[in-house]
Short mmCIF file of C-alpha atoms and ligand atoms in Angstrom, two decimals:
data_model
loop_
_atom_site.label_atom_id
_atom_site.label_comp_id
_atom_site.label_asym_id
_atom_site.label_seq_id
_atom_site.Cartn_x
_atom_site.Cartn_y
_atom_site.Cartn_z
CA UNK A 1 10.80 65.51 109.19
CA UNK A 2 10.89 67.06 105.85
CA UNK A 3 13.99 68.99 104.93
CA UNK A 4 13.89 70.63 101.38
CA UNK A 5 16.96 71.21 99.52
CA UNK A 6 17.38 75.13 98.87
CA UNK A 7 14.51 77.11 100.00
CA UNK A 8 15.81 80.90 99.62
CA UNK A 9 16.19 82.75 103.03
CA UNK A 10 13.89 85.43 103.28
CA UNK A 11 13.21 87.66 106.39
CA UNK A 12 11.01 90.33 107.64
CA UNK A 13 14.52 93.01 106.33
CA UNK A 14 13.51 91.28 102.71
CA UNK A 15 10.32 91.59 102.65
CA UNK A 16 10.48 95.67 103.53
CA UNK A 17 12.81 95.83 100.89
CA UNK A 18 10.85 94.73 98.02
CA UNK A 19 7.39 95.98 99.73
CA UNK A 20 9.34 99.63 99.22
CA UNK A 21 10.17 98.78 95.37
CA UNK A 22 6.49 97.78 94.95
CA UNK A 23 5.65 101.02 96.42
CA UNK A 24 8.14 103.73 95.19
CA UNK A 25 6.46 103.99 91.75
CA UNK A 26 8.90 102.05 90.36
CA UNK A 27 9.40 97.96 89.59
CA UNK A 28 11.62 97.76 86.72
CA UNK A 29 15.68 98.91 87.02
CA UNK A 30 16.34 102.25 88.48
CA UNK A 31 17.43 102.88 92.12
CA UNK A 32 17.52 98.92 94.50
CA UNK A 33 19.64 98.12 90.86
CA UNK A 34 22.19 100.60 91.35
CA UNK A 35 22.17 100.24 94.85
CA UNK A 36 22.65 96.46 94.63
CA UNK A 37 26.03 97.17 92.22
CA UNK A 38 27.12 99.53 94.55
CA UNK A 39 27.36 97.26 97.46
CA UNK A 40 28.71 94.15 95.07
CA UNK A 41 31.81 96.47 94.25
CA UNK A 42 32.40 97.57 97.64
CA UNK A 43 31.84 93.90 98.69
CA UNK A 44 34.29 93.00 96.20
CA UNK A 45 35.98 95.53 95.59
CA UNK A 46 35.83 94.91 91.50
CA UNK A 47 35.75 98.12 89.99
CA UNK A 48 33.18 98.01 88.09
CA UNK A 49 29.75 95.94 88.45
CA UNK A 50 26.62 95.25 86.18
CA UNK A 51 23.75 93.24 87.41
CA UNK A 52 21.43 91.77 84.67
CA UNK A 53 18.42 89.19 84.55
CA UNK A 54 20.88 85.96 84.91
CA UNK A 55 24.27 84.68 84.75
CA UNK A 56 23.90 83.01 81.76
CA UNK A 57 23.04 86.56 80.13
CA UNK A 58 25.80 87.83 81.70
CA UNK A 59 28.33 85.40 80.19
CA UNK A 60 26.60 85.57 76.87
CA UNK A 61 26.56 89.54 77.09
CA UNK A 62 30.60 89.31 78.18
CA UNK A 63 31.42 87.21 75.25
CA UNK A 64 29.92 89.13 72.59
CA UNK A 65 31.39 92.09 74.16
CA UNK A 66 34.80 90.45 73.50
CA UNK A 67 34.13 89.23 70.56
CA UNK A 68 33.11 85.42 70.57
CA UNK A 69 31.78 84.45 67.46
CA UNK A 70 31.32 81.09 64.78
CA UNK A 71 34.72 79.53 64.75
CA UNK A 72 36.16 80.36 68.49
CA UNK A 73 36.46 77.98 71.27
CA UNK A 74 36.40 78.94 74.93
CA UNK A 75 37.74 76.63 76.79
CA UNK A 76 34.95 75.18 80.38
CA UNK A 77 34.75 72.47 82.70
CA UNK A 78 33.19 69.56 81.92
CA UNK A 79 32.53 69.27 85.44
CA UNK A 80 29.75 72.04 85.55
CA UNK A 81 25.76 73.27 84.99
CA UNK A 82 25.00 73.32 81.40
CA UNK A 83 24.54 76.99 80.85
CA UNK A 84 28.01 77.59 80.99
CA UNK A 85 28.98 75.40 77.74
CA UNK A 86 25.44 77.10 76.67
CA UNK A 87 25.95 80.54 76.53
CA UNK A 88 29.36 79.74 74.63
CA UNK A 89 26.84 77.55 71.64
CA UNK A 90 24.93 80.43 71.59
CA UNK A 91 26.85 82.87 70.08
CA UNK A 92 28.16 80.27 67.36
CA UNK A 93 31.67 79.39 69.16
CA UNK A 94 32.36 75.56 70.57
CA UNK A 95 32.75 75.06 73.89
CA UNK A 96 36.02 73.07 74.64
CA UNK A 97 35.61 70.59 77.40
CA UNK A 98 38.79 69.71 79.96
CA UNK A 99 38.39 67.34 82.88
CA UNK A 100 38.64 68.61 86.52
CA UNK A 101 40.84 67.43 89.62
CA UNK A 102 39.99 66.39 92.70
CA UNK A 103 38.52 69.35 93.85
CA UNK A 104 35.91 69.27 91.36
CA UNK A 105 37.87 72.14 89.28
CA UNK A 106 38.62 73.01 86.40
CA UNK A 107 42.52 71.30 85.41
CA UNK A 108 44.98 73.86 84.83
CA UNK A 109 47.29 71.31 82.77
CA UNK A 110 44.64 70.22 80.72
CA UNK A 111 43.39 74.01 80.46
CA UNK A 112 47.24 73.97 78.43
CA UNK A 113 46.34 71.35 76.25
CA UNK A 114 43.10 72.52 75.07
CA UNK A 115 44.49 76.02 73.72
CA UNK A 116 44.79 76.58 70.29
CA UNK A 117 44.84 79.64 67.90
CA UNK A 118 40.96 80.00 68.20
CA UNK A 119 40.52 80.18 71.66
CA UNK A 120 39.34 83.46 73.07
CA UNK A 121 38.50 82.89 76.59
CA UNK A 122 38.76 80.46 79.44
CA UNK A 123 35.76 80.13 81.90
CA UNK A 124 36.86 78.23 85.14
CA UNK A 125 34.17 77.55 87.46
CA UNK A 126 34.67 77.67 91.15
CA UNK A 127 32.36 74.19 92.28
CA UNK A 128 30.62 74.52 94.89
CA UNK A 129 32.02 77.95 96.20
CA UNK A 130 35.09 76.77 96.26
CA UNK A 131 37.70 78.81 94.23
CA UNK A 132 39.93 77.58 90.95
CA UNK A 133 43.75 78.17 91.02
CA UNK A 134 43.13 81.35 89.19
CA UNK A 135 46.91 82.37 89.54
CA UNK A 136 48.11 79.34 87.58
CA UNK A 137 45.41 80.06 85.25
CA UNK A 138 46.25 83.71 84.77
CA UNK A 139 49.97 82.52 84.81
CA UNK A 140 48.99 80.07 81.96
CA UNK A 141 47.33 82.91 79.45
CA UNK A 142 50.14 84.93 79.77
CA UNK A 143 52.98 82.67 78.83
CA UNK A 144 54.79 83.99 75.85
CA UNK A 145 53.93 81.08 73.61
CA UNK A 146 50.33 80.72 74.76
CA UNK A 147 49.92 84.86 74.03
CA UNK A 148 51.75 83.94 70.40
CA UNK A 149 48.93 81.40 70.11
CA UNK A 150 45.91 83.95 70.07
CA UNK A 151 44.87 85.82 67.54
CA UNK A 152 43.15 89.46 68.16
CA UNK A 153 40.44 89.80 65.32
CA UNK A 154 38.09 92.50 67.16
CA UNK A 155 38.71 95.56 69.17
CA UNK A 156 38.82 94.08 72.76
CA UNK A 157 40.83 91.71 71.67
CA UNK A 158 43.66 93.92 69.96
CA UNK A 159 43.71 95.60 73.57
CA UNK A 160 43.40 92.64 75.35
CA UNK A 161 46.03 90.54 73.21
CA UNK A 162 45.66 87.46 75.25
CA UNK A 163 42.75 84.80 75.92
CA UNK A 164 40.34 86.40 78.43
CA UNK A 165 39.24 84.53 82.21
CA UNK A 166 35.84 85.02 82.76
CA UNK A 167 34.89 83.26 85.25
CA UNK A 168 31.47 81.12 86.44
CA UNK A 169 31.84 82.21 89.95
CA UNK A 170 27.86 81.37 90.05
CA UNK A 171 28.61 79.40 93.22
CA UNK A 172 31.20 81.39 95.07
CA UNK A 173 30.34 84.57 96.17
CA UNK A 174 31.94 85.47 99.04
CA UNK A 175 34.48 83.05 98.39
CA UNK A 176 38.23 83.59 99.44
CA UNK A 177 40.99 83.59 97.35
CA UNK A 178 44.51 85.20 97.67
CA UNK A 179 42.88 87.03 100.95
CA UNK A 180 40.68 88.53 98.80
CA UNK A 181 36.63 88.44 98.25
CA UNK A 182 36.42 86.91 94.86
CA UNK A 183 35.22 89.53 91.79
CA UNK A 184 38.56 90.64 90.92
CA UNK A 185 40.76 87.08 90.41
CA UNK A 186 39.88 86.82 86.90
CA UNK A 187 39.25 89.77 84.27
CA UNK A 188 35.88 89.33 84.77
CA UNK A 189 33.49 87.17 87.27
CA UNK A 190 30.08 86.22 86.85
CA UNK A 191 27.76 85.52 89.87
CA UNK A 192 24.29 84.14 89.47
CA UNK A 193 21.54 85.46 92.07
CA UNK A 194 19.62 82.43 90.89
CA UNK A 195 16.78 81.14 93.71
CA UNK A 196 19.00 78.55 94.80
CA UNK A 197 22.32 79.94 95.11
CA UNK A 198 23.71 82.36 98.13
CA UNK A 199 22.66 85.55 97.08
CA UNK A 200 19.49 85.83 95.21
CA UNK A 201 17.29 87.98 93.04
CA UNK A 202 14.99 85.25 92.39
CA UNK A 203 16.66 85.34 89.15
CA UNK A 204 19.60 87.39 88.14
CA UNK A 205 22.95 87.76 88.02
CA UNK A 206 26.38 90.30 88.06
CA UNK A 207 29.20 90.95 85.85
CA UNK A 208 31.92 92.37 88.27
CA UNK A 209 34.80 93.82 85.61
CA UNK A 210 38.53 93.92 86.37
CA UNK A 211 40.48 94.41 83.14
CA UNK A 212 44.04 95.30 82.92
CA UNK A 213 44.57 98.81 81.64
CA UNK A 214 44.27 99.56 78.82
CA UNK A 215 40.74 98.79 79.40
CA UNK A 216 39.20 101.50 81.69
CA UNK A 217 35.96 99.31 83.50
CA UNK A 218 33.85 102.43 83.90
CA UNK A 219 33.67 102.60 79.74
CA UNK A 220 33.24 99.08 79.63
CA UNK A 221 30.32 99.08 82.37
CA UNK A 222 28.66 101.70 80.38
CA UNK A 223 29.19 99.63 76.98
CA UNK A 224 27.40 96.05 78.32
CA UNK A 225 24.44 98.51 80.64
CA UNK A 226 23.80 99.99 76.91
CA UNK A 227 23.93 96.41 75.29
CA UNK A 228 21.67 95.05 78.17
CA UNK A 229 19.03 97.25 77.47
CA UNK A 230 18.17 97.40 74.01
CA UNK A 231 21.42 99.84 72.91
CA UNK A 232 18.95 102.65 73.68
CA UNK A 233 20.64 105.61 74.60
CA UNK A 234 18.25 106.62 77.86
CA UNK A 235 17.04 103.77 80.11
CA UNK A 236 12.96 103.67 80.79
CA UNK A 237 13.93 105.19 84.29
CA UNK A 238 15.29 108.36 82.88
CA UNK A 239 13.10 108.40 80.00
CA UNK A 240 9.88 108.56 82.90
CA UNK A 241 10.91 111.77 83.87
CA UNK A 242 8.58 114.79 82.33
CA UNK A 243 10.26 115.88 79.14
CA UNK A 244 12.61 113.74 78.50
CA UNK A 245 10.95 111.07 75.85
CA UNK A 246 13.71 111.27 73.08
CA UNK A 247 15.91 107.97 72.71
CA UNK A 248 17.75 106.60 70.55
CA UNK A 249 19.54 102.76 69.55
CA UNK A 250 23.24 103.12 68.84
CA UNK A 251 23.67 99.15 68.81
CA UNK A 252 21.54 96.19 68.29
CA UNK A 253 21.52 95.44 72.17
CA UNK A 254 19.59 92.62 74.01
CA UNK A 255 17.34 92.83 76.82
CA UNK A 256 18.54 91.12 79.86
CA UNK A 257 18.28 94.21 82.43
CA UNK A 258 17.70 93.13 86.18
CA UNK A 259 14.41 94.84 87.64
CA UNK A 260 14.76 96.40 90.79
CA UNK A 261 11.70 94.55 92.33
CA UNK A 262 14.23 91.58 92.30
CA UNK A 263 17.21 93.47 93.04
CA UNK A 264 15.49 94.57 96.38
CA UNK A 265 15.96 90.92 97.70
CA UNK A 266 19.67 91.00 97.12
CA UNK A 267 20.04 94.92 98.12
CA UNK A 268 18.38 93.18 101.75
CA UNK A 269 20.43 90.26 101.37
CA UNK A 270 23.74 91.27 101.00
CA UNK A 271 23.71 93.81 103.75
CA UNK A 272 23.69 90.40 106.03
CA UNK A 273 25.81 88.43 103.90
CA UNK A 274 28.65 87.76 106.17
CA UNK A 275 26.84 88.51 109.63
CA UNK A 276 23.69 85.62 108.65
CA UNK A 277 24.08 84.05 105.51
CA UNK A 278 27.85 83.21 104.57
CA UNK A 279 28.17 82.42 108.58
CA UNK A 280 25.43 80.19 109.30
CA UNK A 281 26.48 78.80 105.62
CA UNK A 282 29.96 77.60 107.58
CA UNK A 283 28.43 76.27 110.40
CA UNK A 284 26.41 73.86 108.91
CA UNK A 285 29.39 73.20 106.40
CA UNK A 286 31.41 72.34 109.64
CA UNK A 287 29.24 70.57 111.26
CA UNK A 288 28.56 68.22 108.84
CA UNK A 289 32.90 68.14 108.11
CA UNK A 290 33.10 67.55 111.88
CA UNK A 291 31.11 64.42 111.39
CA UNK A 292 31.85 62.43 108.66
CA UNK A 293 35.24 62.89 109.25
CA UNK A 294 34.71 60.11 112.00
CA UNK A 295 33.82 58.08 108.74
CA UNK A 296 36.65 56.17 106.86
CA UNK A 297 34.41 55.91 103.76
CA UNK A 298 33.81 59.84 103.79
CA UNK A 299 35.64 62.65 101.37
CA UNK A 300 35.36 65.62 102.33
CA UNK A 301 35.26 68.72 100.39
CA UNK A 302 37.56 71.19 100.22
CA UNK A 303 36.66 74.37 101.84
CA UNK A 304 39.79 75.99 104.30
CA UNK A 305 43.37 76.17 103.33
CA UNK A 306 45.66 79.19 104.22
CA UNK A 307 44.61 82.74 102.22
CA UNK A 308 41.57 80.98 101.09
CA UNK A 309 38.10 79.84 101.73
CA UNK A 310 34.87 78.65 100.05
CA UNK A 311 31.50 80.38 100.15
CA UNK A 312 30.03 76.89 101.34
CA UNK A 313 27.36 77.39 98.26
CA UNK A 314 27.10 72.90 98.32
CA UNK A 315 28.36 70.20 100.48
CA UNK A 316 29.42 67.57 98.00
CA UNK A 317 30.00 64.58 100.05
CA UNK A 318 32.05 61.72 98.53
CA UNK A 319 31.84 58.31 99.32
CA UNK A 320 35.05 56.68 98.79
CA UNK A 321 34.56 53.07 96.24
CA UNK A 322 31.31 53.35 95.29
CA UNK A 323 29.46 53.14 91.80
CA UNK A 324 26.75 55.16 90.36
CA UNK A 325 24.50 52.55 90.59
CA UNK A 326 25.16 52.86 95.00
CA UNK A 327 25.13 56.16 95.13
CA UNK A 328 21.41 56.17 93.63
CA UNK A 329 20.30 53.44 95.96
CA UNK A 330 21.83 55.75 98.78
CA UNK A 331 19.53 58.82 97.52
CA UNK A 332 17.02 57.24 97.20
CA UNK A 333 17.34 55.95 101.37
CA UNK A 334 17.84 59.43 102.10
CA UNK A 335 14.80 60.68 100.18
CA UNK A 336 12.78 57.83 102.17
CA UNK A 337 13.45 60.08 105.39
CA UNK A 338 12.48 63.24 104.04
CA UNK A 339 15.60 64.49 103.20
CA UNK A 340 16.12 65.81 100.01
CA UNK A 341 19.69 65.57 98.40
CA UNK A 342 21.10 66.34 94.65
CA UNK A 343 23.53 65.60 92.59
CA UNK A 344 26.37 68.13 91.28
CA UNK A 345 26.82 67.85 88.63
CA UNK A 346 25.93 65.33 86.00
CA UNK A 347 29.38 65.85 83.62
CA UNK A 348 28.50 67.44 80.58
CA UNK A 349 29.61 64.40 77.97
CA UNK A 350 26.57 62.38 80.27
CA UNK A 351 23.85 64.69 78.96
CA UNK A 352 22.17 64.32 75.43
CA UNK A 353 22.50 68.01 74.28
CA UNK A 354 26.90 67.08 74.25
CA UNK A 355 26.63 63.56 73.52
CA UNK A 356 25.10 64.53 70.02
CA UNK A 357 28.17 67.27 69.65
CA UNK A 358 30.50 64.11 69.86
CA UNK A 359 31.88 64.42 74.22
CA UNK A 360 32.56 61.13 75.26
CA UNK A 361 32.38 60.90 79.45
CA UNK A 362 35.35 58.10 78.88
CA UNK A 363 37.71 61.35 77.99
CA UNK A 364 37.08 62.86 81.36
CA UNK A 365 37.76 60.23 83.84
CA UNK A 366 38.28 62.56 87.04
CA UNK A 367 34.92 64.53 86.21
CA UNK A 368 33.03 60.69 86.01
CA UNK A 369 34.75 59.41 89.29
CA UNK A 370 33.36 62.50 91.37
CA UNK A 371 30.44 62.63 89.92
CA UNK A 372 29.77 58.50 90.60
CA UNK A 373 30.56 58.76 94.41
CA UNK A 374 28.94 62.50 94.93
CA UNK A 375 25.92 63.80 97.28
CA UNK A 376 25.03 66.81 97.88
CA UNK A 377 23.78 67.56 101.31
CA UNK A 378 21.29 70.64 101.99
CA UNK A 379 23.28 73.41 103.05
CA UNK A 380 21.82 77.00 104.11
CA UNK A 381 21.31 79.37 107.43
CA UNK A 382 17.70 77.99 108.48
CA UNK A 383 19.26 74.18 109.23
CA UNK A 384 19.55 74.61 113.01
CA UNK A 385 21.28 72.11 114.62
CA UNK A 386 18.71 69.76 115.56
CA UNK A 387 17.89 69.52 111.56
CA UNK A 388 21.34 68.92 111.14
CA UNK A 389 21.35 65.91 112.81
CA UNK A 390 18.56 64.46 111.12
CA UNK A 391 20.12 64.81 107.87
CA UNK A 392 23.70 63.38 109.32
CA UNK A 393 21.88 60.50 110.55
CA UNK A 394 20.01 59.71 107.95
CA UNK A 395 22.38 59.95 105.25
CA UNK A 396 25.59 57.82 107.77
CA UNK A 397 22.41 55.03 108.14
CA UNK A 398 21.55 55.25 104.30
CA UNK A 399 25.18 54.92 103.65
CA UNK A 400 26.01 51.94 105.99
CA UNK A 401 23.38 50.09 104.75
CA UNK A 402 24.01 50.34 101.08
CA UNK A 403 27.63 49.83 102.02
CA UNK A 404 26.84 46.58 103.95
CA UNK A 405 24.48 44.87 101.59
CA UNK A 406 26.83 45.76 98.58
C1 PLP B 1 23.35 78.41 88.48
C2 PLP B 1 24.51 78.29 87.59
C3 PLP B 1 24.61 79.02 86.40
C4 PLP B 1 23.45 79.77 85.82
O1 PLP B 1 23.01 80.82 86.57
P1 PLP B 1 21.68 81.60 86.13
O2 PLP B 1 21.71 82.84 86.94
O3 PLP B 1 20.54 80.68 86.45
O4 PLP B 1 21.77 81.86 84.67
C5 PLP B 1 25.78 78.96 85.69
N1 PLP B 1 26.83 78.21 86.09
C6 PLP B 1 26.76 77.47 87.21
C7 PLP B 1 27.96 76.68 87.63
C8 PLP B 1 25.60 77.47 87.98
O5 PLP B 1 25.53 76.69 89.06
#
């Protein structure tokens, strides 16, 4: 049996969807865009939301918005996918590394020690779908010394007057955290519609706002939609109406606008997002919980605790006392049957791009010691049971034998 990794889920309510973008007259953003933010606010309940062509746009876009320039730090996981240290080198600042806990996220205490006077924002990343302790975190930023710390050079940051949470929720939509949907734990959360993860566009991605007042999130909507499309005044959807050609560019914008051919996907998605996708997410998440909890050797990953839940985006399996060198010859037993497994994530300081900027993995022990033992399992609503099985016997066999012969 062949089982691929992440194949996106796409149904006949999908493909009618799109099929209507293709034949309304009009691709690019316009109506299935709108429509798509519509139903991530009342999904969760952020008050404002902007989708755009990725999430590493959107983080870029967010940062500039605040500010982020040569000299800053913001302050990421080390434990994480490379565009989030990315979009922070790409507007000049440094990301600022801090090693995770057991849970694969981000450490708060360690958050603490990495603040100094130039760092503008923190970007916690909830692994895996499963949510960071975003109340000590927004605790943290508003200590009285850690506020004293910061220094407010631009105008969002004068109203802001404190390091800003923007957070890498690519993984966790439709997470749970404080009772609530997650898009309104931090000031502002990022999801990716990436191919691979829960809700997709193919490619794309949404900036859900929730800033304290002063900050109204309707102006601040209508400042990054501007500085997504070019800062031209009329978007090519209004301008396509008769009489109505004259534009003009009030800010040296980028172009990272979402088109509503791809939006369509999502707009069909998350209408079954807790009915289909999120539920058959948590079945096979359980099922697989249910048995390698029979296994001494197995860690299992967080996902259920009172007032909060994951959005069961991976299944990182740990095996307890194993090295890297294992935990390849392990994958590579699994492949052998047809299964396909990854690895999240390779730590940042392991990859060549940080190594060169001077991370060491030896100063983030906890990210190195999940990452060694860690296997992620395929995970998504078209592994019926009987596929399950395959894959849980297949990877317990692979395991045992590796584990046997040393
Ligand atoms: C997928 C992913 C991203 C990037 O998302 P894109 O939409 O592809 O830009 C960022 N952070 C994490 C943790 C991711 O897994």
């Amino acid at each position: 049996m062949q089982i691929p990794f992440s194949p996106p889920f796409i149904n006949e309510n999908i493909e009618l969807e799109v099929l209507d973008a293709l034949r309304s007259g009009w691709i690019t953003s316009g109506p299935k865009v709108k429509a798509l933010e519509q139903e991530v606010c009342n999904y969760t309940n952020a008050e404002a939301c902007l989708c755009v062509n990725s999430a590493t746009s959107a983080m870029m876009l967010v940062l500039h918005w605040y500010g982020v320039k040569k000299g800053d730090e913001v302050i990421v996981p080390a434990y994480t996918y490379c565009a989030t240290a990315l979009a922070v080198m790409h507007l000049g600042a440094t990301p600022i590394m801090v090693d995770v806990e057991d849970d694969f996220n981000i450490s708060v205490s360690k958050i603490k020690l990495a603040i100094s006077s130039r760092t503008k924002a923190i970007m916690p990343v909830d692994f895996a779908g499963w949510p960071c302790n975003y109340s000590e975190i927004n605790k943290l930023i508003n200590e009285p010394e850690i506020k004293q710390k910061f220094k407010a050079e631009t105008e969002q940051q004068k109203k802001l007057q404190r390091i800003l949470v923007l957070s890498d929720a690519a993984h966790s939509f439709g997470a749970v955290y404080n009772n609530k949907k997650l898009g309104t734990a931090a000031d502002i959360t990022i999801f990716s519609f990436h191919a691979v993860k829960n809700l997709t566009t193919a490619e794309g991605g949404a900036i859900c706002l929730n800033l304290p007042l002063p900050f109204n999130n309707n102006d601040v909507y209508a400042t990054l939609r501007l500085w997504s499309l070019n800062g031209q005044t009329k978007d090519a959807f209004s301008k396509s109406k008769a009489g109505s050609w004259r534009y003009d560019i009030v800010y040296p914008g980028f172009k990272m606008n979402l088109p509503d051919v791809l939006a369509a996907i999502g707009l069909a998605q998350i209408k079954e997002y807790n009915e289909v996708l999120l539920k058959e997410r948590k079945r096979v998440f359980d099922f697989y919980s249910k048995t390698f909890s029979n296994y001494s050797w197995a860690m299992l990953p967080p996902y259920d605790v009172p007032n909060a839940s994951s959005s069961y985006h991976l299944y990182p399996l740990r095996i307890k006392d194993i090295n890297e060198e294992q935990r390849d010859r392990i994958i590579e037993k699994i492949a052998e049957t047809g299964v396909a497994v990854n690895v999240h994530f390779q730590p940042l300081p392991l990859l060549t791009v940080f190594k060169q900027m001077g991370y060491d993995i030896n100063n983030f022990p906890s990210a190195y010691n999940n990452y060694k033992a860690e296997i992620s399992l395929p995970i998504y609503p078209q592994l019926n049971n009987n596929k399950c099985t395959y894959i849980v016997d297949n990877v317990v066999n692979a395991i045992k034998e590796v584990l046997i012969n040393g």
